[in-house]
Coordinates of C-alpha atoms in Angstrom, one line a residue:
X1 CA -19.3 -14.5 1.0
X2 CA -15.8 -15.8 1.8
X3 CA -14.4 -18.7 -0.2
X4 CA -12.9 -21.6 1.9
X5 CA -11.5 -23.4 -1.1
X6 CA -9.6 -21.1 -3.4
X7 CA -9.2 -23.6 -5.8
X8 CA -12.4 -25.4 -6.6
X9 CA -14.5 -22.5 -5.4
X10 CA -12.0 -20.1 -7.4
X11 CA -9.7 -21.3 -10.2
X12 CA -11.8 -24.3 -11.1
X13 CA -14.8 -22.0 -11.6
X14 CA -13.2 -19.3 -14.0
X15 CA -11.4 -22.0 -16.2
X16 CA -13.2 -22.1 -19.2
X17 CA -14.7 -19.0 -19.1
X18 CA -13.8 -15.6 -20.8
X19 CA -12.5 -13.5 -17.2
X20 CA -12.6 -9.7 -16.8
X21 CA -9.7 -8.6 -15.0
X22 CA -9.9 -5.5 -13.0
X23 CA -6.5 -4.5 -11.6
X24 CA -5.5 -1.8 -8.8
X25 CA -2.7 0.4 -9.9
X26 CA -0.3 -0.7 -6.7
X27 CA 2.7 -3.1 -6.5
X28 CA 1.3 -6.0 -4.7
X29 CA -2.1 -6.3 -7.3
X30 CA 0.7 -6.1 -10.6
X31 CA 2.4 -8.7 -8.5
X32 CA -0.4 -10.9 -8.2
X33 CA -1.4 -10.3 -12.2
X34 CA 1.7 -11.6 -12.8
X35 CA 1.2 -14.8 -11.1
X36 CA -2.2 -15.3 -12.4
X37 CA -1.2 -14.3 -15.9
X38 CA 0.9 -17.3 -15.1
X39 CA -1.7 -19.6 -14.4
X40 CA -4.1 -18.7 -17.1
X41 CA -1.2 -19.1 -19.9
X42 CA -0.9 -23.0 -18.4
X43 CA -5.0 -23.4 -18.6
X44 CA -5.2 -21.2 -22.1
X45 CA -7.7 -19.0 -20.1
X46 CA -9.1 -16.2 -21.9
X47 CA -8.9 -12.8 -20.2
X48 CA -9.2 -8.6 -20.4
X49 CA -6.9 -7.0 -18.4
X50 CA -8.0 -3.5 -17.0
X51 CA -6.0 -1.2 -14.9
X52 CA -8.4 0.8 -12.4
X53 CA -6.6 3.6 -10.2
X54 CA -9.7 4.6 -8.5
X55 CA -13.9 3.5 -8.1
X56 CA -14.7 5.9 -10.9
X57 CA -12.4 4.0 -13.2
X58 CA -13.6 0.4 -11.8
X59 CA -17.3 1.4 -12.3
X60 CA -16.2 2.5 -16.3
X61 CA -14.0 -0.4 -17.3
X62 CA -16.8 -2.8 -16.3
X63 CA -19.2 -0.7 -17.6
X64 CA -17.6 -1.0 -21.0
X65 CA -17.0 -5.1 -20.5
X66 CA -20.0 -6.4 -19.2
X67 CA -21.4 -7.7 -21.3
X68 CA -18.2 -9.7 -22.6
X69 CA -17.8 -11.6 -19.4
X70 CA -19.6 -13.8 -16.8
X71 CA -16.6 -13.9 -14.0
X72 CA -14.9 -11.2 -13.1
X73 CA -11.5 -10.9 -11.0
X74 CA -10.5 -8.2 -9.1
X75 CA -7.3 -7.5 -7.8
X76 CA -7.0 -4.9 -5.0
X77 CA -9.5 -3.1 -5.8
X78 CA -13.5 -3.4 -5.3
X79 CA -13.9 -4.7 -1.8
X80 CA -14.6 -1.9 0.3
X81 CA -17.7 -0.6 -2.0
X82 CA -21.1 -2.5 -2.5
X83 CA -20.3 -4.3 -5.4
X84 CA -23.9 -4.9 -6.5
X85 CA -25.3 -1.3 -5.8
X86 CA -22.2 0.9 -7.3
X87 CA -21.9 -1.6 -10.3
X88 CA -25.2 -3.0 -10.8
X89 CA -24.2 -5.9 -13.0
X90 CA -26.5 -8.5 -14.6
X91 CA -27.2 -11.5 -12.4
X92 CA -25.7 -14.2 -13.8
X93 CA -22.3 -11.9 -13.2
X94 CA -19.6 -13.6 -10.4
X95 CA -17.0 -11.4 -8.7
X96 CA -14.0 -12.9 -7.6
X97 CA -12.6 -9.9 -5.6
X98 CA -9.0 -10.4 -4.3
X99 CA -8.1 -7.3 -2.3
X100 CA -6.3 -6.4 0.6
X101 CA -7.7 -3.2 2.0
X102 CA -10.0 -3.3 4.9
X103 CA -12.7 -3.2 6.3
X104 CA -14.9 -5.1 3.3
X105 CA -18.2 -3.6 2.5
X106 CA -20.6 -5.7 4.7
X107 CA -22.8 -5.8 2.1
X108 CA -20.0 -8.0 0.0
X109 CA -19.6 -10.1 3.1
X110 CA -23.1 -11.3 3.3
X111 CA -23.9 -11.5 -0.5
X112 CA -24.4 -15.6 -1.0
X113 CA -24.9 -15.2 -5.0
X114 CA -22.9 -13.0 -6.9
X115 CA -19.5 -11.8 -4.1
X116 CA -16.7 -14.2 -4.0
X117 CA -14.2 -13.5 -1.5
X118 CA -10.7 -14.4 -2.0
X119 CA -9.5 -13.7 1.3
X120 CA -9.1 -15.0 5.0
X121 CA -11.9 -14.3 7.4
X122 CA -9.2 -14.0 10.3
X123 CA -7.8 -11.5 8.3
X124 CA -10.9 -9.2 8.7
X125 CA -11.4 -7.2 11.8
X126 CA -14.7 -7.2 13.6
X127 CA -17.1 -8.1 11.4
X128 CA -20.6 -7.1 12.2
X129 CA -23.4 -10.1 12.8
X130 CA -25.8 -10.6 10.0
X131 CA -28.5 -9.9 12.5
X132 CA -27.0 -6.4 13.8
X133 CA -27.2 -4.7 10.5
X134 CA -30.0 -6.5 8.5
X135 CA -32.9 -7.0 9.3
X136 CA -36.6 -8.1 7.8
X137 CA -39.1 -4.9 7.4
X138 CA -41.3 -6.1 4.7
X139 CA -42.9 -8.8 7.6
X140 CA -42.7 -6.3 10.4
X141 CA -44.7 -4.1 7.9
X142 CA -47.8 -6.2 7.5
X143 CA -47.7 -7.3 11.3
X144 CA -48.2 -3.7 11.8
X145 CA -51.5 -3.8 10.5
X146 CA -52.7 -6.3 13.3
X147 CA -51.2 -4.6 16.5
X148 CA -52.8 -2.3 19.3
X149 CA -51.3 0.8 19.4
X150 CA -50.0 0.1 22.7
X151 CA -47.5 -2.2 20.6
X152 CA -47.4 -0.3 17.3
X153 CA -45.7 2.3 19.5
X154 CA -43.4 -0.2 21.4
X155 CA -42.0 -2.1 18.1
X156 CA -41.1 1.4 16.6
X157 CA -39.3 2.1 19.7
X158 CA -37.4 -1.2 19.5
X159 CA -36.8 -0.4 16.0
X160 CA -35.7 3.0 16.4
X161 CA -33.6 1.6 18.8
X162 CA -32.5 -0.9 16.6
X163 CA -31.4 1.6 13.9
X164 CA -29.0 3.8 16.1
X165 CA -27.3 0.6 17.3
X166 CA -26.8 -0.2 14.0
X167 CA -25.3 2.9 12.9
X168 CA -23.0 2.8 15.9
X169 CA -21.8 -0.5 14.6
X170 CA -21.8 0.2 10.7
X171 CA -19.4 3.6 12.1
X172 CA -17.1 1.5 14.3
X173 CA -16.5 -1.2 11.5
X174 CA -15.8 1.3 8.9
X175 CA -13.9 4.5 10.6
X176 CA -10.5 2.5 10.7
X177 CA -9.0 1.5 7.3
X178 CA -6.1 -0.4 6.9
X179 CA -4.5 -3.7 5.0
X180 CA -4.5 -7.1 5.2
X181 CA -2.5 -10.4 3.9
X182 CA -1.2 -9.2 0.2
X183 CA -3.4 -10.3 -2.9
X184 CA 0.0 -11.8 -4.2
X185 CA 0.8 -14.3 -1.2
X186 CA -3.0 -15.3 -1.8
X187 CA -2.2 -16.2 -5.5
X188 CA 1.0 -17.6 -4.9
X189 CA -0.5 -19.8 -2.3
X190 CA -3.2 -20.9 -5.3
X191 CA 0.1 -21.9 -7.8
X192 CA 1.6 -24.0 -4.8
X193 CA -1.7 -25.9 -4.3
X194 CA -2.1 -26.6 -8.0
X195 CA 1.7 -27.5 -8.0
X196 CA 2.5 -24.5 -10.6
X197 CA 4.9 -22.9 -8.5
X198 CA 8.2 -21.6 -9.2
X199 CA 11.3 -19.3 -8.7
X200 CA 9.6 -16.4 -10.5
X201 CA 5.8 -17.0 -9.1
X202 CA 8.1 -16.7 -5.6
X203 CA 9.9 -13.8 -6.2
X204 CA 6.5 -11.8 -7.5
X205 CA 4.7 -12.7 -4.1
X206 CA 8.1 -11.6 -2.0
X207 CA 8.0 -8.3 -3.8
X208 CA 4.2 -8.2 -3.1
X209 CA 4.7 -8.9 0.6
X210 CA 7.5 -6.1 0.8
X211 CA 5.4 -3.4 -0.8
X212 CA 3.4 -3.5 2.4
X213 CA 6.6 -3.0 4.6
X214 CA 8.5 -0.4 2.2
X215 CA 5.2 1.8 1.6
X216 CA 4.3 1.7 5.4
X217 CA 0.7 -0.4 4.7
X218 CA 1.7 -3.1 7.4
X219 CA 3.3 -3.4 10.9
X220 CA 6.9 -4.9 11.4
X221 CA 6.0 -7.7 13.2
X222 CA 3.3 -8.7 10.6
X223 CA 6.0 -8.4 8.1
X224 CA 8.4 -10.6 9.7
X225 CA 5.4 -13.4 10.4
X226 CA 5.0 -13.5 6.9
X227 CA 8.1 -13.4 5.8
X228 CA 9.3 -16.2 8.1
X229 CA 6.6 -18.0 6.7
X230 CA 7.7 -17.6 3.2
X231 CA 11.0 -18.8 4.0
X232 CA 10.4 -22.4 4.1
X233 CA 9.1 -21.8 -0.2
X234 CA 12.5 -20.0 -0.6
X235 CA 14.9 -22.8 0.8
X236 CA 12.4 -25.5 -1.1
X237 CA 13.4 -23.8 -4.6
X238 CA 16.3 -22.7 -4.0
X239 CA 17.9 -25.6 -2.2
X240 CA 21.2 -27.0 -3.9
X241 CA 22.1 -30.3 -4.5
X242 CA 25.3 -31.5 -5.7
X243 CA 26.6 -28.1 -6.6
X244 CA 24.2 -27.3 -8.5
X245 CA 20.8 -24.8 -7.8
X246 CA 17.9 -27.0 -7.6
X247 CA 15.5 -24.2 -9.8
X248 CA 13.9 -24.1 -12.8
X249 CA 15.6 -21.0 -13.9
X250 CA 19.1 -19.6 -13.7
X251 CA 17.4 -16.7 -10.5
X252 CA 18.9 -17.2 -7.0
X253 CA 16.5 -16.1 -4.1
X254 CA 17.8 -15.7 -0.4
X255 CA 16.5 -14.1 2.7
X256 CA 19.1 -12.5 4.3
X257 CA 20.4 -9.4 6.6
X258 CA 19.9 -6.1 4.3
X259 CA 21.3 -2.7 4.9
X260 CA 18.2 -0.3 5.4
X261 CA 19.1 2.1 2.7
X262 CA 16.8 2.7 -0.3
X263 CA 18.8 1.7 -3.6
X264 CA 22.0 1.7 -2.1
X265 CA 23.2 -1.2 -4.6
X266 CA 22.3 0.7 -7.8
X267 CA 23.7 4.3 -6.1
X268 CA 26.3 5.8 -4.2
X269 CA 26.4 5.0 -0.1
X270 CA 26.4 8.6 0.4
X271 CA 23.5 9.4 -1.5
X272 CA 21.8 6.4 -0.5
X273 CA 22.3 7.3 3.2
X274 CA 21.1 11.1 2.6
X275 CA 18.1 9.9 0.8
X276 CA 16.7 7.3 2.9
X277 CA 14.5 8.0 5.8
X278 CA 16.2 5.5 8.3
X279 CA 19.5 7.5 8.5
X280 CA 18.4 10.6 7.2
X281 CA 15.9 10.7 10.5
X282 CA 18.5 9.0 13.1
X283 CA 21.6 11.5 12.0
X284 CA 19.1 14.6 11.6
X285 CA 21.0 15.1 8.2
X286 CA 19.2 18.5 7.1
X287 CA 21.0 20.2 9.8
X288 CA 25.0 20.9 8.8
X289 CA 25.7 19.3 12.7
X290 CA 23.7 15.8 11.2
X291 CA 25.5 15.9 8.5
X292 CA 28.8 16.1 10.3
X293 CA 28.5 13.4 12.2
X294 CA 27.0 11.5 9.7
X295 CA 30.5 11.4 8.2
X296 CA 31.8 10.9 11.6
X297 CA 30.1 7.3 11.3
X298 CA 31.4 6.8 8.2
X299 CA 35.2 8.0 9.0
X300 CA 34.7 5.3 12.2
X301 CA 34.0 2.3 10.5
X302 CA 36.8 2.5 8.1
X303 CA 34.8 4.0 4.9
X304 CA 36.2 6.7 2.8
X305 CA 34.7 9.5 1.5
X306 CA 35.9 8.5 -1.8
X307 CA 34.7 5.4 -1.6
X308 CA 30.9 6.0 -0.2
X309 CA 30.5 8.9 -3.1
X310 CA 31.4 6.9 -5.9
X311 CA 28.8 4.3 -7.6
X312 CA 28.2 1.0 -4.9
X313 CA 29.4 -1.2 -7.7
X314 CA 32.2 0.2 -8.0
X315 CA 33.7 0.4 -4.5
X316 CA 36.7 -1.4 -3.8
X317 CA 35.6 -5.3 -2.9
X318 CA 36.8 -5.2 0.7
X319 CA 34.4 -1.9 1.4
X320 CA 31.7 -3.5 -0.5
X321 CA 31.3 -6.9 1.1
X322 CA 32.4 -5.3 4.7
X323 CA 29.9 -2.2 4.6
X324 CA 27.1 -4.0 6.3
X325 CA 29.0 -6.0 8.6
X326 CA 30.5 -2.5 9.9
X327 CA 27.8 -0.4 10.0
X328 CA 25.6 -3.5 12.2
X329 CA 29.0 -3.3 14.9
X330 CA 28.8 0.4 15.1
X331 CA 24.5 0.3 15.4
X332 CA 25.0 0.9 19.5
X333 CA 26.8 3.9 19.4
X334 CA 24.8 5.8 17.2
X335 CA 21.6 4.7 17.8
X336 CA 21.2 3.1 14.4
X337 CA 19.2 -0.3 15.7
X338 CA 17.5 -0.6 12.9
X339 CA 20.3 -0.2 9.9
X340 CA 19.6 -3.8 9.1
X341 CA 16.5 -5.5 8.6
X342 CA 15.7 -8.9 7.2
X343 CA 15.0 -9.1 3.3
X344 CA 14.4 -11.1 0.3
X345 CA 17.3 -10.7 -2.5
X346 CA 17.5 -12.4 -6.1
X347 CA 20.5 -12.8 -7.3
X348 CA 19.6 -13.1 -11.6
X349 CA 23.1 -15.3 -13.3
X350 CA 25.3 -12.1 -13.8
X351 CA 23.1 -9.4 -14.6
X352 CA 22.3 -8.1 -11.4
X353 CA 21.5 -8.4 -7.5
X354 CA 18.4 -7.0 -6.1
X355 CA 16.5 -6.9 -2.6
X356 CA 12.8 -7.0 -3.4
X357 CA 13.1 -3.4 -1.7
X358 CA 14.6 -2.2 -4.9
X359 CA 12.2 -3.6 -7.1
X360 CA 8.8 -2.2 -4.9
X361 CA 10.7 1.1 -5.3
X362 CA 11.5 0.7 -9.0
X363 CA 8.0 -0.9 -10.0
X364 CA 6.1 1.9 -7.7
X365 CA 8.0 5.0 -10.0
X366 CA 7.1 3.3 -13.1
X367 CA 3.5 3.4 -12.0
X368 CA 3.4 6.8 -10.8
X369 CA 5.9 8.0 -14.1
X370 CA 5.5 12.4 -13.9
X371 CA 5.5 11.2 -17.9
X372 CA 2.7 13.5 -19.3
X373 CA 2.4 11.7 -22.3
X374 CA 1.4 8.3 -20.7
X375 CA -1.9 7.0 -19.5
X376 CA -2.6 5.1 -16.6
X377 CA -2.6 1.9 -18.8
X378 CA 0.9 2.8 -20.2
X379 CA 2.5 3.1 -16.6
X380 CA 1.1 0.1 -15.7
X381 CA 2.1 -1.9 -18.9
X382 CA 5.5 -0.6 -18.5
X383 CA 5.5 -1.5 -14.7
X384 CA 4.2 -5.2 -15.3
X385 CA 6.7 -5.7 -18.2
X386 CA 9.7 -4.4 -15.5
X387 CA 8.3 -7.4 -14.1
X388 CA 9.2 -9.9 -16.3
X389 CA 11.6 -12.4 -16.2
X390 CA 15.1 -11.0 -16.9
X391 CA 14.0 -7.8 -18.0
X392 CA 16.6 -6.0 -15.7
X393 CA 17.0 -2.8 -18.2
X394 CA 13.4 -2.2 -17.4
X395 CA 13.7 -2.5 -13.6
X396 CA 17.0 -0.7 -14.1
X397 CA 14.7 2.2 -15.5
X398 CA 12.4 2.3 -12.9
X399 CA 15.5 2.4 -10.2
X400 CA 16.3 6.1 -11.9
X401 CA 13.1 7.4 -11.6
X402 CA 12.7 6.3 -7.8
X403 CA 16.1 7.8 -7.2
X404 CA 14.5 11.4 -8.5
X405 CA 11.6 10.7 -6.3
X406 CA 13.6 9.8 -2.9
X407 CA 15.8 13.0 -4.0
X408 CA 12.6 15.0 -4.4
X409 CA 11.3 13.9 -0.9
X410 CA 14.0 14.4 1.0
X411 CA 14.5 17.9 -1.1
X412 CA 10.9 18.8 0.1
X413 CA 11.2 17.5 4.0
X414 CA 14.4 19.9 4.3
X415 CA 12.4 22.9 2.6
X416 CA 10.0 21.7 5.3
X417 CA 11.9 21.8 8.7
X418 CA 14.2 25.0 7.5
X419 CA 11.2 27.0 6.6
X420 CA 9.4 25.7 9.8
X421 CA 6.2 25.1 7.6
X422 CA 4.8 22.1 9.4
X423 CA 1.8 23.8 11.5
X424 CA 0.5 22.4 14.7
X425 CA -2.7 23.5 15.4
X426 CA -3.3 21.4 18.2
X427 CA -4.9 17.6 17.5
X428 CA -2.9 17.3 14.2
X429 CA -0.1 18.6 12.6
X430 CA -0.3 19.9 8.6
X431 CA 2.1 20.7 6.1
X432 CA 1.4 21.9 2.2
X433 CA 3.3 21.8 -0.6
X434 CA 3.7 25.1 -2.5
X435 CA 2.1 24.3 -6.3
X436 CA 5.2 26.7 -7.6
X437 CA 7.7 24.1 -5.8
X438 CA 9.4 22.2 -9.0
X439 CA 9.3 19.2 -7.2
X440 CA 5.4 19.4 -6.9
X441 CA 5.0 17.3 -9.6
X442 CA 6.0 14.2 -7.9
X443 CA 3.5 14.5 -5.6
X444 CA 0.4 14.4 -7.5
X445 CA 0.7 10.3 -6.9
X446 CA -0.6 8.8 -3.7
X447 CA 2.7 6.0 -2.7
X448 CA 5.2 9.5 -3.6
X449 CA 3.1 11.8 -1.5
X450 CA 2.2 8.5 1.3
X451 CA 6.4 8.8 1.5
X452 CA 6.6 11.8 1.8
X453 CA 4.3 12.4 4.5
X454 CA 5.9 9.3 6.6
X455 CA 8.8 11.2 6.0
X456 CA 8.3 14.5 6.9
X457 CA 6.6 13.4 10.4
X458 CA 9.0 11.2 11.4
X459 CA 11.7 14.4 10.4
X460 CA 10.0 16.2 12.5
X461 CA 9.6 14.2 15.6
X462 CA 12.9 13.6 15.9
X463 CA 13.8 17.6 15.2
X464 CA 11.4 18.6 17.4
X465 CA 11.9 19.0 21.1
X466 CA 8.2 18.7 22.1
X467 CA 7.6 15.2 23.3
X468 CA 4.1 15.8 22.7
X469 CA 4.7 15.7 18.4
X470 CA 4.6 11.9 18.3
X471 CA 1.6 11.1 19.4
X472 CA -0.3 14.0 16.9
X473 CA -1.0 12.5 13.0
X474 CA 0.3 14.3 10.0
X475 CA -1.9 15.7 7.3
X476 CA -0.2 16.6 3.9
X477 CA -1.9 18.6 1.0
X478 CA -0.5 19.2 -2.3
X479 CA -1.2 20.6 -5.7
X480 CA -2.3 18.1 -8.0
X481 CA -0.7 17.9 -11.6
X482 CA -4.0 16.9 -13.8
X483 CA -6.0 19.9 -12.0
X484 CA -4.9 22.8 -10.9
X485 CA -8.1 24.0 -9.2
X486 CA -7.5 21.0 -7.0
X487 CA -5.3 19.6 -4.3
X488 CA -4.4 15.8 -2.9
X489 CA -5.1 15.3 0.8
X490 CA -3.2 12.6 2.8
X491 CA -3.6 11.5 6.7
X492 CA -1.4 9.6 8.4
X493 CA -1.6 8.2 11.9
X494 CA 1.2 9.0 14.6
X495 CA 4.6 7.4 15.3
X496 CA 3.2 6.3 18.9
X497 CA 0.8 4.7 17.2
X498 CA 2.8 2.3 15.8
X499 CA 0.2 0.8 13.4
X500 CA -0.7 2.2 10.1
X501 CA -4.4 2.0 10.8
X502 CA -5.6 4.6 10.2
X503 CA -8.7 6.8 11.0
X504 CA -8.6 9.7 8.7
X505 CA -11.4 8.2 6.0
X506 CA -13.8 8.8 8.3
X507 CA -12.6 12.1 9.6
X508 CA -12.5 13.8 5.8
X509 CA -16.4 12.5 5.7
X510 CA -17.7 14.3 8.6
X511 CA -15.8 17.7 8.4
X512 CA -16.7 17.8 4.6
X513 CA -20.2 17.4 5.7
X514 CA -19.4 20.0 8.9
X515 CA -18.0 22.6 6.2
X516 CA -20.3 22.2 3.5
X517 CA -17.5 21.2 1.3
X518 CA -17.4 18.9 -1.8
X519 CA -14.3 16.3 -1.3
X520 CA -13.5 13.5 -3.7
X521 CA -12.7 9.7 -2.0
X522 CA -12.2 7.9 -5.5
X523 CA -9.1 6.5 -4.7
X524 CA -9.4 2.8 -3.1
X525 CA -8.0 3.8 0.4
X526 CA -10.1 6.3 2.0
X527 CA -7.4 8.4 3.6
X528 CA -6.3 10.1 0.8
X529 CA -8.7 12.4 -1.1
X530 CA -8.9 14.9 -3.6
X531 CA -10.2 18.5 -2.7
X532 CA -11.0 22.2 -4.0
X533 CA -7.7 23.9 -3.3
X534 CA -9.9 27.0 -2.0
X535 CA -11.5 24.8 0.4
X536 CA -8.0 24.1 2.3
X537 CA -8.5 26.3 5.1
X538 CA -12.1 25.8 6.0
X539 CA -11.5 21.7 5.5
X540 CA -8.8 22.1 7.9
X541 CA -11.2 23.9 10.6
X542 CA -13.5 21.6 10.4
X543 CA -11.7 19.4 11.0
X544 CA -10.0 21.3 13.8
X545 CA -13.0 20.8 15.7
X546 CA -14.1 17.2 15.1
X547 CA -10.7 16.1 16.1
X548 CA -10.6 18.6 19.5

C-alpha cells in the first residue's frame, strides 16, 4: 500500500527499531543513503547497510538478515517483484520500499500488512483496479456445488472470460518499464519536513535528480519540472545576507546555465567536446570533415587551439569565463541548440567547482570500477565515501575513471560507424561488441553499456541518411567480464520516441520463450539482461519476428 504520510507512517515507525537497509547499486539510491544515513545518525538509529545489484542478491542479503530485523528499507530496488512471494519473510516483517522504477508489482500495491510504499501514487502509471486482477475463488468454489449445470457452464464462461481480461491488463501494465520521481528527492523531502535539512542533504538530492537526466532514465521536460521545483530549497540555503552565505557549511550551491560537455571543468575543452555525445553527434566528429569544422567553431568564437587542448583550469581567465557565453551566441549557426542546459553547481570554499553532472559521472565509475579485485560492496563504499562532505580527492578519483569510460565509448561508437557494424534487420537495429575489443571490459556494467548504446544510436541517426533509422530502437550486446560463456543485452527505445520508456522487458520474455532460450532478468530494470553468448543469433530471430 502507498503511504500518505512519510513521516509518521515512515520515519516515526522505524525509529527505535534495528532497520535492514537494502541499497540498489545506482546513483540516485547512494544519494538517498546518504541522506537517510543523515537522519538515523540525528535519531541514533541502528542499521545494516546492504548493497544489492540485482534480485538474486536482494533475495541473499535478506536471507542472511532476517532474522536481525523487523523493518526493512529498501532503496531502489524491490518494487517491481512480489515482495512476499520471492522473499517470503516472517510476518511480523515491514518493507519500506523506496524505489523509483516502474511499474510496481501489483501485488505490492495491494498488500495492506506487510508493503509500505514510499512513493507518489501520481507517480505510477495505470494502475490496475483491485477488482480486475483479484478476485474470490474459494466462495465461487462451494457455490459451485449448488448450481444447475445450465449455470455451472455460464459462471466458467464468465470466469474464463474474466481470466483473459485479466491477463490483457496484467500485460499492458507491465510491458512498459520506466522511472519515476528519484528515491533521493523523496528523502530529502522527509529531512525538510522534520526540519533536518541542509546544504549537503540538498546537494545529495540535486545529484540524485540529475542522474535521471545524465543516464537518460527521465525526459527533459520532467527534469526541468523538478529542477524548477528544487530551486526555491537552493535560494532558501543559499541566500546571503549581509555579505555573508547564509549556510551551515562553507558549500555554495547555484542553478545556473552549464555548458553540455561531460567533465569539461576537470579536462581539456577539446577532449571534453570529442568525448561528449552532444557535440560529438551535432559535428559528426568520427568523420575527418566533423572534425574540421568542429575546429572551425572553435577558430570562430575566438578559442585557440592552444588554449581548448590544454587543462580547463588552466586556460587563460578571459577564455575561461567567456567560453560559454561564446559558444551560446554561435548555437544558431551550427545547430548547437542545446550546448547549454540548466544545472545545479556547488561551489566547495577553494577546493573545487562542480555541476552535479560531474559528480553522477564520477560517483557512477566508482560503482562500476573494471577493478577486479573489488566487490560489489567495495565500489559502493568507495562511491558513498566520494560522497562525503569535502572529500573532493575521492570524487576527483572517480572523475578519471569516467574520463576512461567516455574515451572508451566514444572509441567504441567510431569502431562502430567506420566498420558499418550496426545491423538493421528491419524493426530494430543491433550492434555487438567484439569480446577481443580492449575496451570490452567497460562494458560489462549496465550505466557504461546504457551510454553507450544512447550513444551509438544517436551516432548513427545523425550519420545515416535513411530518415527511417530514428524511429527503429537500438539493441546492444556485449561480452560480459565475470563470464565469458555469457553476454549483456541492452534495448533502448528510438530517438522519435522521445521518452525513455521502454518496452524491451517484455520483448526479451516472449522471444526467450519463442526460442527456447534461457535468459537472465536479475538486474532491477528489465531491459537489460544477461544471455548465453551462443544464443545471440537465435535470440535475435526471435525476436525478429515478434517485433515484425
Amino acid at each position: 500500500m502507498f503511504v500518505t504520510d512519510i513521516r509518521t507512517d515512515f520515519y516515526d515507525v522505524i525509529v527505535g527499531n534495528r532497520v535492514l537497509l537494502l541499497v540498489g547499486c545506482d546513483v540516485d539510491a547512494i544519494c538517498a543513503t546518504k541522506i537517510l544515513q543523515y537522519l538515523f545518525q540525528c535519531d541514533n538509529v541502528l542499521y545494516t547497510l546492504i548493497p544489492v545489484n540485482g534480485k538474486s542478491s536482494l533475495e541473499e542479503a535478506f536471507n542472511r538478515h532476517k532474522d536481525h530485523a523487523k523493518c526493512v528499507v529498501m532503496l531502489n530496488c524491490g518494487c517491481k517483484i512480489d515482495i512476499i512471494e520471492v522473499l517470503d519473510p516472517p510476518d511480523d516483517v515491514i518493507f519500506f520500499i523506496a524505489d523509483s522504477h516502474r511499474p510496481v508489482n501489483v501485488y505490492n500495491v495491494y498488500s495492506e500488512s506487510q508493503i509500505r510504499l514510499l512513493m507518489n501514487l501520481d507517480d505510477c502509471e495505470d494502475i490496475p483496479p483491485y477488482n480486475e486482477i483479484f478476485r474470490d475463488t474459494d466462495s465461487e468454489d462451494e457455490d459451485e456445488s449448488e448450481t444447475s449445470p445450465e449455470e455451472l457452464i455460464m459462471k466458467r464462461r464468465e470466469r474464463r472470460m474474466w481470466e483473459e481480461n485479466r491477463n490483457k491488463r496484467m500485460f499492458d501494465y507491465s510491458q512498459i518499464s520506466y522511472y519515476g520521481q528519484p528515491s533521493s528527492l523523496l528523502m530529502f523531502d522527509l529531512a525538510w519536513k522534520m526540519s533536518r535539512d541542509n546544504n549537503d542533504l540538498l546537494w545529495w538530492s540535486l545529484v540524485g535528480l540529475t542522474e535521471q537526466f545524465v543516464l537518460d532514465k527521465t525526459e527533459q521536460d520532467k527534469y526541468i519540472f523538478n529542477a524548477s521545483a528544487m530551486q526555491s530549497h537552493v535560494s532558501r540555503l543559499n541566500r546571503i545576507e549581509n555579505g555573508t552565505l547564509n549556510t551551515t557549511s562553507c558549500m555554495k550551491i547555484s542553478f545556473d546555465k552549464e555548458l553540455n560537455l561531460a567533465l569539461y571543468r576537470h579536462w581539456s575543452l577539446y577532449d571534453s567536446i570529442m568525448n561528449s555525445k552532444y557535440t560529438a553527434c551535432k559535428f559528426k566528429l568520427w568523420s575527418f570533415k566533423g572534425q574540421k569544422r568542429m575546429l572551425e567553431f572553435l577558430a570562430e568564437i575566438g578559442l585557440p587551439l592552444l588554449q581548448c587542448k590544454q587543462k580547463f583550469s588552466s586556460m587563460d581567465m578571459e577564455y575561461r569565463n567567456n567560453v560559454s557565453m561564446w559558444m551560446e551566441d554561435m548555437s544558431d549557426k551550427y545547430k548547437l541548440d542545446k550546448i547549454v542546459y540548466g544545472a545545479f553547481v556547488s561551489q566547495y570554499g577553494f577546493k573545487g567547482k562542480f555541476s552535479a553532472t560531474d559528480i553522477v559521472l564520477a560517483i557512477n565509475s566508482l560503482l562500476e570500477s573494471i577493478d577486479k579485485d573489488k566487490t560489489i560492496t567495495d565500489k559502493f563504499l568507495d562511491a558513498l565515501y566520494a560522497l562525503s562532505k569535502g572529500e573532493v580527492n575521492a570524487i576527483k578519483k572517480g572523475i578519471d575513471l569516467a574520463k576512461l569510460r567516455l574515451d572508451a565509448i566514444s572509441r567504441q561508437v567510431q569502431i562502430f560507424i567506420d566498420m558499418k557494424q550496426i545491423i538493421n534487420p528491419g524493426p530494430f537495429m543491433y550492434a555487438i561488441v567484439p569480446n577481443t575489443t580492449y575496451d570490452s571490459k567497460y562494458f560489462s556494467y549496465p550505466g557504461c553499456l546504457s551510454m553507450l548504446a544512447h550513444f551509438t544510436l544517436e551516432a548513427h541517426v545523425n550519420n545515416s541518411r535513411n530518415r527511417r533509422v530514428s524511429s527503429l530502437p537500438l539493441l546492444l550486446f556485449a561480452p560480459d567480464e565475470n563470464d565469458c560463456d555469457r553476454c549483456l543485452v541492452i534495448g533502448i527505445p528510438p530517438i522519435s520516441a522521445q521518452s525513455p520508456k521502454n518496452f524491451f522487458g517484455k520483448a526479451f520474455e516472449q522471444a526467450s520463450e519463442q526460442a527456447r532460450i534461457a535468459i537472465m532478468q536479475d538486474l532491477f530494470f528489465d531491459s537489460i539482461i544477461y544471455i548465453h553468448r551462443n544464443d545471440q543469433a537465435k535470440f535475435l530471430s526471435a525476436l525478429f519476428l515478434l517485433l515484425s
